[in-house]
Coordinates of C-alpha atoms in Angstrom, one line a residue:
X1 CA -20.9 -12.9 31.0
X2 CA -20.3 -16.1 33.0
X3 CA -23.1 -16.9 34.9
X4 CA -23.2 -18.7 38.6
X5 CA -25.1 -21.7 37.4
X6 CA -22.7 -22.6 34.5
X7 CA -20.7 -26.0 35.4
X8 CA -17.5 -25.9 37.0
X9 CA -15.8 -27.5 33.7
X10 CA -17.5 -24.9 31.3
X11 CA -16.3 -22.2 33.7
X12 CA -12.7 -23.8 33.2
X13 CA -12.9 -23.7 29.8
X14 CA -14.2 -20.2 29.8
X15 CA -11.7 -19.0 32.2
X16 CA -8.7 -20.2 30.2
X17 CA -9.9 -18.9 27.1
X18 CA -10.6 -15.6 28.5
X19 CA -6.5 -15.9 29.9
X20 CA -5.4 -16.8 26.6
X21 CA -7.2 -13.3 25.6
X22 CA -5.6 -11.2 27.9
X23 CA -2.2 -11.6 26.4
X24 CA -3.6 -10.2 22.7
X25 CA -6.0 -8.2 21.3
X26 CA -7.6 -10.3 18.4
X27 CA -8.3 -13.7 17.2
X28 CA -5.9 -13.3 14.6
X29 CA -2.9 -13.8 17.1
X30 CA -1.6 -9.7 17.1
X31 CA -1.5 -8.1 20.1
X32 CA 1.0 -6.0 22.8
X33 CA 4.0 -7.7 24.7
X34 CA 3.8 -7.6 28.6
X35 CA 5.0 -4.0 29.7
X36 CA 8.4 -2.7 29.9
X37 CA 8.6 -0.4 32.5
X38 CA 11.2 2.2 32.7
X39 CA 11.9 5.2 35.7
X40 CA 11.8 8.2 35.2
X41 CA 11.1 11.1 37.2
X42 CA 8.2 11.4 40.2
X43 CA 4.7 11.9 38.8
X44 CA 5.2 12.1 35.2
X45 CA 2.3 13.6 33.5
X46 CA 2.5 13.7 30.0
X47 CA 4.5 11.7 27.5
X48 CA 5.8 12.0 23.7
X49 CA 6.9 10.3 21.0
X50 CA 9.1 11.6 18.7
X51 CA 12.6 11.8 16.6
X52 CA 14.2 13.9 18.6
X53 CA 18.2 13.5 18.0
X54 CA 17.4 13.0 14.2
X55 CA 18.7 9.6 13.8
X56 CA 15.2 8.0 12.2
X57 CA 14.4 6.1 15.8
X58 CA 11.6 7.8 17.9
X59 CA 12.4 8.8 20.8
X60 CA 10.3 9.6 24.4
X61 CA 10.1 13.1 26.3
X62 CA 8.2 12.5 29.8
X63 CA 7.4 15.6 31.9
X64 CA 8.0 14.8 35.8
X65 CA 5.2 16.6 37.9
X66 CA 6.7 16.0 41.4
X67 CA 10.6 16.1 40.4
X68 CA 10.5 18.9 38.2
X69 CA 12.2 17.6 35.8
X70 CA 11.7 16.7 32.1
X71 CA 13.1 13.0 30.9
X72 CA 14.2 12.1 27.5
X73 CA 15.1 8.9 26.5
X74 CA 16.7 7.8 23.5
X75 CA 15.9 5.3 21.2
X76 CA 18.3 2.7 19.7
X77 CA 15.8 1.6 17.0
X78 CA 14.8 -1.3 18.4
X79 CA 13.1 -0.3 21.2
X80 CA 15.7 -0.2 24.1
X81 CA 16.5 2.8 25.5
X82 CA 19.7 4.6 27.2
X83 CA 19.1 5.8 30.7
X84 CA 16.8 9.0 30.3
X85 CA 18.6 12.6 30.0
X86 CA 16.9 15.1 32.9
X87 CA 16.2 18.8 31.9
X88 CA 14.9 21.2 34.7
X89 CA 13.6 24.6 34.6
X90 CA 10.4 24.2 34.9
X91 CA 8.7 23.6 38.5
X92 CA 6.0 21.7 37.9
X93 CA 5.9 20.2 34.2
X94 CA 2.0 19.5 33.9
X95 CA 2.2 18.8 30.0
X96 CA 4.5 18.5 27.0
X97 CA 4.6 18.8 23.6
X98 CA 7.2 18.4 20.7
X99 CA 7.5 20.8 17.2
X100 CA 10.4 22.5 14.9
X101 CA 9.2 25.9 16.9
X102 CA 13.1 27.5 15.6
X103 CA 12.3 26.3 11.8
X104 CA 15.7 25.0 11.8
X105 CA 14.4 21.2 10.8
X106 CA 14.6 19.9 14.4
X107 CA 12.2 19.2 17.0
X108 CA 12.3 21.4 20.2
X109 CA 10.1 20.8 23.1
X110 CA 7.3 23.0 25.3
X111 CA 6.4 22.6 28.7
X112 CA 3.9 23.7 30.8
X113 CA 4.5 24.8 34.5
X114 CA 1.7 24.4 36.2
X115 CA 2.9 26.2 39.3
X116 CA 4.1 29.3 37.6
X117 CA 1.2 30.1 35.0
X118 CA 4.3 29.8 31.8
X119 CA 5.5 27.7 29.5
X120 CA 8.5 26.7 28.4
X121 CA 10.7 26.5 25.6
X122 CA 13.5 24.1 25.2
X123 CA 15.3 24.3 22.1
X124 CA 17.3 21.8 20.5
X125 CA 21.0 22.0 19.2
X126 CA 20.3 19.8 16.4
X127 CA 21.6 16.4 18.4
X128 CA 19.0 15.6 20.9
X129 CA 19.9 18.2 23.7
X130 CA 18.0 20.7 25.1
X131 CA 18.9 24.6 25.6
X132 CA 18.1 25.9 29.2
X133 CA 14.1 26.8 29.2
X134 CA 12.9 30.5 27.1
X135 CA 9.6 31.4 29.1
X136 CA 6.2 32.4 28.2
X137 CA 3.3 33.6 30.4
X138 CA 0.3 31.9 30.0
X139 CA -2.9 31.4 32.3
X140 CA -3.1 29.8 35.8
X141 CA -2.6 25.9 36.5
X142 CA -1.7 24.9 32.8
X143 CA -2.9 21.8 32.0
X144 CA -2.3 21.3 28.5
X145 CA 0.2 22.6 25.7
X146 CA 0.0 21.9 22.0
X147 CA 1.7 23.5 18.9
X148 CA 0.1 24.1 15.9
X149 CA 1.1 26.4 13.2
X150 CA -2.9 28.7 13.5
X151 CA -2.4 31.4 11.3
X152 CA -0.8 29.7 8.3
X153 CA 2.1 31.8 8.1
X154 CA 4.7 29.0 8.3
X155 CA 5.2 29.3 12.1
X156 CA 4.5 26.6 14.9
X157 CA 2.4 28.5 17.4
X158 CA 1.7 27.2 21.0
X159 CA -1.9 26.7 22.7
X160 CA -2.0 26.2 26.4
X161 CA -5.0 25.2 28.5
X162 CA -5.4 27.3 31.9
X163 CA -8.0 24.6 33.8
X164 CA -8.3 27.5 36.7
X165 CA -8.9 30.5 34.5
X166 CA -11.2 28.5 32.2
X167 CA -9.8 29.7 29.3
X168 CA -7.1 28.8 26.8
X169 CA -3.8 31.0 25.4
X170 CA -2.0 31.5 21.8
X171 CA 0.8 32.3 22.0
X172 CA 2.0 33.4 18.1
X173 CA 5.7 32.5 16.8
X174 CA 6.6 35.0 14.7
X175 CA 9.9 32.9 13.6
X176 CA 13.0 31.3 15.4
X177 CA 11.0 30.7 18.2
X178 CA 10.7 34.3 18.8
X179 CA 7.1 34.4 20.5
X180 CA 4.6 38.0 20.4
X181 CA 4.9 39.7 23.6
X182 CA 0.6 39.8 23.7
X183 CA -0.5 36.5 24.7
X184 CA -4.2 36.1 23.1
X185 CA -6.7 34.9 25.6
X186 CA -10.1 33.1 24.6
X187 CA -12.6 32.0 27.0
X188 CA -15.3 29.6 26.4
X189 CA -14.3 26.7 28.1
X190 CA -14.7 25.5 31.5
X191 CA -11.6 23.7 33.3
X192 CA -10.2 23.1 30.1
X193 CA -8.2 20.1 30.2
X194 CA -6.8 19.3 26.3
X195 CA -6.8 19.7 22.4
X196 CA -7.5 18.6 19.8
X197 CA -7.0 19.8 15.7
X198 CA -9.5 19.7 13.3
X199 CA -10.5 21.8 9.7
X200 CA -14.2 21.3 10.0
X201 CA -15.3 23.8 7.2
X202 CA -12.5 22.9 5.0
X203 CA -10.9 26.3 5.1
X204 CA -7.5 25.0 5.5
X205 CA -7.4 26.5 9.0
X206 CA -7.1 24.4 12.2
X207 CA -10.2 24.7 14.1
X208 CA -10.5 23.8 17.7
X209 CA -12.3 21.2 20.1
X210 CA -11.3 21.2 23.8
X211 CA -12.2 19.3 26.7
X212 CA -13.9 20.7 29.8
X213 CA -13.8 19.0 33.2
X214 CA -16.0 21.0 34.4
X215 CA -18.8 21.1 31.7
X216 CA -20.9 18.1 29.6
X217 CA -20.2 20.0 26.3
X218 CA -17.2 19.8 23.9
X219 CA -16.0 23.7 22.8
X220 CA -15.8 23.7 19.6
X221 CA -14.0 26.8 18.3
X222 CA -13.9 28.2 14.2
X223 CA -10.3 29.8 13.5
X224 CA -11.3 33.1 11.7
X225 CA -7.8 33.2 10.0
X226 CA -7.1 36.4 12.3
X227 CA -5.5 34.8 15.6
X228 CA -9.2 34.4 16.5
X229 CA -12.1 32.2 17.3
X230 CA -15.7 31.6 16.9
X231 CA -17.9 29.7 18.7
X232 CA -19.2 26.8 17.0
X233 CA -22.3 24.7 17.8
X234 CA -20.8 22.0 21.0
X235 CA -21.6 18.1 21.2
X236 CA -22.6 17.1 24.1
X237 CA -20.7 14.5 25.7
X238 CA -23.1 14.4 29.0
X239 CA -20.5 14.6 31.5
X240 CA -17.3 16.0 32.5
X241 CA -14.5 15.5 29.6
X242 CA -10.8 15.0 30.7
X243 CA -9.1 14.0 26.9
X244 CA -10.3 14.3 23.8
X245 CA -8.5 13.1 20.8
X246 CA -9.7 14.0 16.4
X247 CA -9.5 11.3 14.3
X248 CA -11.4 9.3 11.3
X249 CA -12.1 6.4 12.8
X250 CA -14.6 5.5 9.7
X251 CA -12.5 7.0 6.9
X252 CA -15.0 9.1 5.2
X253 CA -12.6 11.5 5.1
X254 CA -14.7 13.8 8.0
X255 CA -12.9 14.2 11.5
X256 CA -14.4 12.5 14.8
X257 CA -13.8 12.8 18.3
X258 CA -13.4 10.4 21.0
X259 CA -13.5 11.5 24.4
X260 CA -12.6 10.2 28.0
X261 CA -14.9 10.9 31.1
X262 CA -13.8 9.0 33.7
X263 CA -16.2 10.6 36.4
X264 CA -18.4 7.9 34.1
X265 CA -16.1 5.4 33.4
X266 CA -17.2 5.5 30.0
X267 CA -15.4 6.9 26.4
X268 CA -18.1 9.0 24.4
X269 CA -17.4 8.9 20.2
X270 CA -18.8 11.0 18.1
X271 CA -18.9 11.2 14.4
X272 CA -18.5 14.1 12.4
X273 CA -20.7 14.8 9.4
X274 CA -19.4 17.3 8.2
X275 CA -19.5 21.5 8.4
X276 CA -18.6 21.3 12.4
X277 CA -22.4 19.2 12.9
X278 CA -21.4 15.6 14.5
X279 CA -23.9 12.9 15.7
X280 CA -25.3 11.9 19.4
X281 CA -22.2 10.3 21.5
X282 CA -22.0 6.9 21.1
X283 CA -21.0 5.0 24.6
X284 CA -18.3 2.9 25.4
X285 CA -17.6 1.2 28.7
X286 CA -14.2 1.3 30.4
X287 CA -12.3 0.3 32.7
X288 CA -11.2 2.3 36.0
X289 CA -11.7 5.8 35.7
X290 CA -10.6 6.6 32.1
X291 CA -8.2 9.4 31.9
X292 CA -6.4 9.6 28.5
X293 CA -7.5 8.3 25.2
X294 CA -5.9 7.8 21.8
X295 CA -7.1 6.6 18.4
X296 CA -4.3 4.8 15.8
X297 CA -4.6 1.9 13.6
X298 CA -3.0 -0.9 16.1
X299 CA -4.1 -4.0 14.2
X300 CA -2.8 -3.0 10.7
X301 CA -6.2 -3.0 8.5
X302 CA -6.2 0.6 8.1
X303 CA -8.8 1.9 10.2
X304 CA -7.6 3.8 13.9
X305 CA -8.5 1.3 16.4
X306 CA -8.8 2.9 20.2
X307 CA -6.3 2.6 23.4
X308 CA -7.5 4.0 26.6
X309 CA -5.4 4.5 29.9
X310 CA -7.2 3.6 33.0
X311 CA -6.3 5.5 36.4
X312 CA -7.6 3.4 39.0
X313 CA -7.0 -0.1 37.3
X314 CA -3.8 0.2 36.1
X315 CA -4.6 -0.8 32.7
X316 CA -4.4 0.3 28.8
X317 CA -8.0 -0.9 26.9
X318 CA -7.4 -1.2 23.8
X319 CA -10.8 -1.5 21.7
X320 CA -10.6 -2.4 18.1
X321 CA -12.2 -0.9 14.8
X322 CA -15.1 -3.2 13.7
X323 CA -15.5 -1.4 10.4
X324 CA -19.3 -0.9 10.7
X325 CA -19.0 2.3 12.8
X326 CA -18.4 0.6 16.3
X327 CA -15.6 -0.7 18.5
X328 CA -15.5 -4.0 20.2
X329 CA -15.2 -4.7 24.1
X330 CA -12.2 -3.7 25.4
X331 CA -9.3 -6.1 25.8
X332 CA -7.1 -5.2 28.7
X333 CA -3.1 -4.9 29.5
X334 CA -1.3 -4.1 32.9
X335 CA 0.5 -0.6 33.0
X336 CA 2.4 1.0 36.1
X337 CA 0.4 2.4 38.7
X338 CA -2.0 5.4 38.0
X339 CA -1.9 6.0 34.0
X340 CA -2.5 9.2 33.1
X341 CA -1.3 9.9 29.4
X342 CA -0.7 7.7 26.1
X343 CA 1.0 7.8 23.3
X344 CA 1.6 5.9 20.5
X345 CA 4.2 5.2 17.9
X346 CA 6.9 2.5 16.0
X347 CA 9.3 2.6 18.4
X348 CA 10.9 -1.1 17.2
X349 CA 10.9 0.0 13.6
X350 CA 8.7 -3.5 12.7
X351 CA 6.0 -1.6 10.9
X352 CA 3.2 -1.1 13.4
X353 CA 2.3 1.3 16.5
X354 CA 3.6 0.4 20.3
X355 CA 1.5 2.1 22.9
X356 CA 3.5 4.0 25.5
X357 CA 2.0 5.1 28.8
X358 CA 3.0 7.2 32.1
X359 CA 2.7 6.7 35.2
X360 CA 1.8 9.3 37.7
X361 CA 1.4 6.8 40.5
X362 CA 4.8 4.8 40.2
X363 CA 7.4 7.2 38.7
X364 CA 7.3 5.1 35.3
X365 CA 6.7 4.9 32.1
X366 CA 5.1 1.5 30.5
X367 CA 5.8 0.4 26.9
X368 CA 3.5 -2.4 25.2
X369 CA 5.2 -3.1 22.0
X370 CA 2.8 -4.4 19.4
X371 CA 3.0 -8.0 18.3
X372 CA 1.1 -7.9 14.9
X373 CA 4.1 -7.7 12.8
X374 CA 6.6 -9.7 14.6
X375 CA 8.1 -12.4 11.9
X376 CA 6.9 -16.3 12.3
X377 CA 9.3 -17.4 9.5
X378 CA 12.2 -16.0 7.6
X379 CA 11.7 -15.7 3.5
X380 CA 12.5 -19.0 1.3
X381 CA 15.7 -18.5 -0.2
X382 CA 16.1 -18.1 -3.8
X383 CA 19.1 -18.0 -6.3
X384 CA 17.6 -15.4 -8.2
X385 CA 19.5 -12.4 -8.3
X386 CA 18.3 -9.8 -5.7
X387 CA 19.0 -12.5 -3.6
X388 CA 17.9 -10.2 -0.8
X389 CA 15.2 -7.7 0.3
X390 CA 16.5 -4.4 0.6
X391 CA 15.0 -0.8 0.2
X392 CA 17.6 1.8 -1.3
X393 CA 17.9 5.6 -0.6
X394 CA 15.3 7.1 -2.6
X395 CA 16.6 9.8 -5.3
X396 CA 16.9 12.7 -5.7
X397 CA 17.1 13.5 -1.9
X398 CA 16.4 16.3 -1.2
X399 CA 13.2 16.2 -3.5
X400 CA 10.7 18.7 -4.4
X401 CA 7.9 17.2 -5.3
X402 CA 8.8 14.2 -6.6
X403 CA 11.5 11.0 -5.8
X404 CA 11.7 7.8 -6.2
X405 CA 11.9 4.8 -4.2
X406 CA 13.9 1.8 -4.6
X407 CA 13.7 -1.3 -3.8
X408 CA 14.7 -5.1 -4.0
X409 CA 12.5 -8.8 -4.2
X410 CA 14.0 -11.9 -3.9
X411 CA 10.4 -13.4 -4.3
X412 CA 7.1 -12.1 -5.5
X413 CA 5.7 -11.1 -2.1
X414 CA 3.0 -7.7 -0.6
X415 CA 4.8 -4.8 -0.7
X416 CA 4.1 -1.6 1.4
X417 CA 6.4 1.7 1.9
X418 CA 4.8 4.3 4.4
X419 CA 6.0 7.4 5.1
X420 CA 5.9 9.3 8.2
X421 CA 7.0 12.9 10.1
X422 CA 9.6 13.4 12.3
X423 CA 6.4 13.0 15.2
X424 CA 5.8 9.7 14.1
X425 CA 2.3 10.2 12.3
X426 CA 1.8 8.4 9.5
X427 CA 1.3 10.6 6.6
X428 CA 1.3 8.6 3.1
X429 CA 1.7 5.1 1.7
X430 CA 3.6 5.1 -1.5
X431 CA 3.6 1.9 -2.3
X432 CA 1.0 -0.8 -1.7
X433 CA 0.8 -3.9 -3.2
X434 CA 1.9 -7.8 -4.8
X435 CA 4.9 -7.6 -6.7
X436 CA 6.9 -10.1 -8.9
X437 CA 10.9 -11.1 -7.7
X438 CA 12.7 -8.0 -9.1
X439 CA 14.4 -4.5 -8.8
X440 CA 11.4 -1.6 -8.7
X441 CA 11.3 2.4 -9.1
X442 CA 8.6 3.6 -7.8
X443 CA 7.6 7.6 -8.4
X444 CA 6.1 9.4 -5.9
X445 CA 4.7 13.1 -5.5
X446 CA 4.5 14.7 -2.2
X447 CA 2.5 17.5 -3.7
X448 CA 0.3 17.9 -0.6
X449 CA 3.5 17.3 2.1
X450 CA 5.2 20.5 3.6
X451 CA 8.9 20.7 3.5
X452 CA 10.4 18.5 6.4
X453 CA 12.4 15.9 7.3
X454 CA 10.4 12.4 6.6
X455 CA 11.2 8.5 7.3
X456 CA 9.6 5.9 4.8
X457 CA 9.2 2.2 6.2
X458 CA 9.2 -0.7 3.9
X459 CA 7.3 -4.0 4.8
X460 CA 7.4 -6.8 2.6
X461 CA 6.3 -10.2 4.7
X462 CA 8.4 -10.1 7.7
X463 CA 11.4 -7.7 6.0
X464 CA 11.1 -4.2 7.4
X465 CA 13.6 -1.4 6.6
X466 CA 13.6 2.8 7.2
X467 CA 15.1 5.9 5.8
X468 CA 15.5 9.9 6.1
X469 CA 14.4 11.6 3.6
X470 CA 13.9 15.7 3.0
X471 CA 11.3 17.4 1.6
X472 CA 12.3 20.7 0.3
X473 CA 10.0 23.3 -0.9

């Protein structure tokens, strides 16, 4: 903190140094461009990220409160996006969500209304666009959808939070998007708000923890394997929750949560230990009424960092990893006017996570593309036959389990392929490591993968490349 009685040429100092910050996150010159803000409807709500015309770029779906209307914006792979596409059907989209609900290898997108107490289903043709909404009767004022496949069957289901009826629905896919008439009802919760996944008992069932606005404890909910839950013991955040998000933020291979409260202005983590037990919240200040939260590496040193949207200032906090079971101040960057919801993925294909944000309060979505793996220099040339960088379709392809990557040196340089869903979560990394000037193939089992439709990113210095691959089991 600066204090009064410091000279007016220290202050300077301190002042311009503190400017300088502003513009990155670390030290170590990474950090997020100044906002590109795009329209889109009035009072969008939620946001996604995701490949949702197939084409290996991800994409963004926005749901527009006010206008009624759900936005989706298309991706040229670099970050710049046609004008958005506007689906209605649904009154008042409160949240949205993105999963292959049809099983027909394409994402298709639910929506809450929050108006109507439904949900509904958009299916898509395979190229991007949307089929006229399917409904689903839910609870009163939805505020939260997420899919989920909760019974293991091979089926996306869908989980809506009903804030007014305090209570949360399943609603089971039994295939094609063909949803059971009997919507399951669990209660539980009060003014439930959103979800998050976890396995805490290592059953290979996704468990449950949702966040109550009206209640200083987390619920945390067992899946019973029989489209049912039990109570499980609940952390106590000590105030109102409003987002919660599960990661492992220490890699100990146990889930955590992070949750916002922006009653408090504060973020409350808590690590899991294991067996659905997690330690005393551990505080973090923010900025301006909290609302949404995320955890993903943003740095690119492995470990989920944090990014926070803040209502009242305008802002996204982003608060790094320090590796010793803490995060660091938060540094801030401008978004639109009143963020509400985050997301984050690759959208410029350079090899590291953009943060995305909407904007209830200006009709806009903000995008704060990451600078940590933007290229300061091309690679020396060599004679040397590759005489290029270049990563080759991998083979076979389709694969089950295994394939084989491909790839090209011109110079001995670090070398890492990851692989990601068609959501845009990273799920493996291949390939990681120095390697000589050469031509490599490089196995690789995907054993623990379900069948899909998957991108894999090389990075080799400032050389990035991506391709579709398909998983077929």
């Amino acid at each position: 903190m600066i204090k009064s009685s410091i000279k007016i040429r220290a202050l300077t100092a301190i002042v311009i140094a503190f400017l300088m910050l502003v513009g990155t996150t670390r030290a170590s010159g990474s950090g997020f461009q100044n906002k590109i803000d795009i329209s889109v409807g009035e009072e969008p709500s939620d946001i996604l990220a995701a490949d949702l015309d197939g084409d290996g770029d991800i994409d963004l779906a926005v749901a527009n409160h006010a206008s009624g209307t759900i936005s989706v914006l298309f991706n040229d792979g670099l970050a710049h996006f046609a004008a958005p596409v506007n689906y209605s059907g649904i009154a008042a989209p409160s949240a949205i969500c993105a999963a292959d609900l049809d099983n027909d290898g394409d994402l298709d997108l639910a929506v809450t209304d929050q108006n109507n107490a439904r949900v509904g289903i958009f299916k898509n043709d395979g190229s991007g666009s949307f089929d006229p909404p399917i409904y689903l009767h839910i609870g009163l004022y939805p505020q939260a959808v997420a899919a989920a496949d909760m019974d293991n069957d091979g089926n996306i289901d869908i989980l809506a939070a009903n804030t007014t009826d305090n209570n949360f629905s399943l609603l089971k896919n039994l295939g094609g998007a063909v949803f059971d008439t009997t919507t399951y009802k669990f209660s539980g919760t009060l003014g439930p708000m959103a979800f998050a996944f976890l396995d805490f008992n290592n059953d290979n069932y996704k468990d449950i923890a949702i966040a109550n606005s009206g209640f200083y404890l987390i619920t945390l909910l067992q899946n019973t394997r029989h489209l049912d839950f039990a109570s499980a013991m609940a952390p106590n955040v000590g105030d109102n929750q409003y987002d919660i998000f599960a990661f492992d933020y220490n890699k100990d291979g146990i889930t955590d949560l992070i949750t916002a409260s922006p009653e408090k202005n504060y973020l409350s983590l808590m690590t899991g230990k294991g067996g659905g037990v997690f330690d005393s919240a551990q505080k973090y200040t923010a900025r301006g009424n909290p609302y949404a939260v995320i955890g993903e590496d943003f740095n690119g040193d492995d470990y989920p960092d944090l990014a926070v949207a803040n209502r009242y200032s305008g802002t996204i906090s982003v608060l790094d990893n320090k590796l010793d079971g803490t995060f660091d101040y938060p540094v801030d960057f401008a978004a639109g006017n009143y963020p509400v919801a985050l997301c984050a993925a690759d959208l410029d294909n350079d090899g590291d996570m953009d943060i995305i944000a909407a904007n209830y309060g200006s009709g806009t979505i903000s995008i704060l593309l990451n600078l940590y793996h933007s290229p300061t220099a091309a690679p020396e040339s060599h004679s040397s036959l590759p005489y290029r960088f270049g990563l080759g379709q991998n083979y076979p392809n389709p694969f089950n389990p295994m394939t084989t990557f491909r790839f090209g040196l011109p110079q001995k340089t670090a070398v890492r392929i990851d692989v990601y869903d068609l959501l845009g979560r990273h799920v493996a990394t291949p390939v990681d490591g120095n390697f000589a000037a050469g031509e490599y193939n490089m196995p690789w089992d995907a054993s623990r993968l379900g069948s899909g439709i998957y991108f894999y990113r090389m990075t080799a210095g400032s050389f990035t490349q991506s391709r579709k691959m398909i998983l077929l089991k």
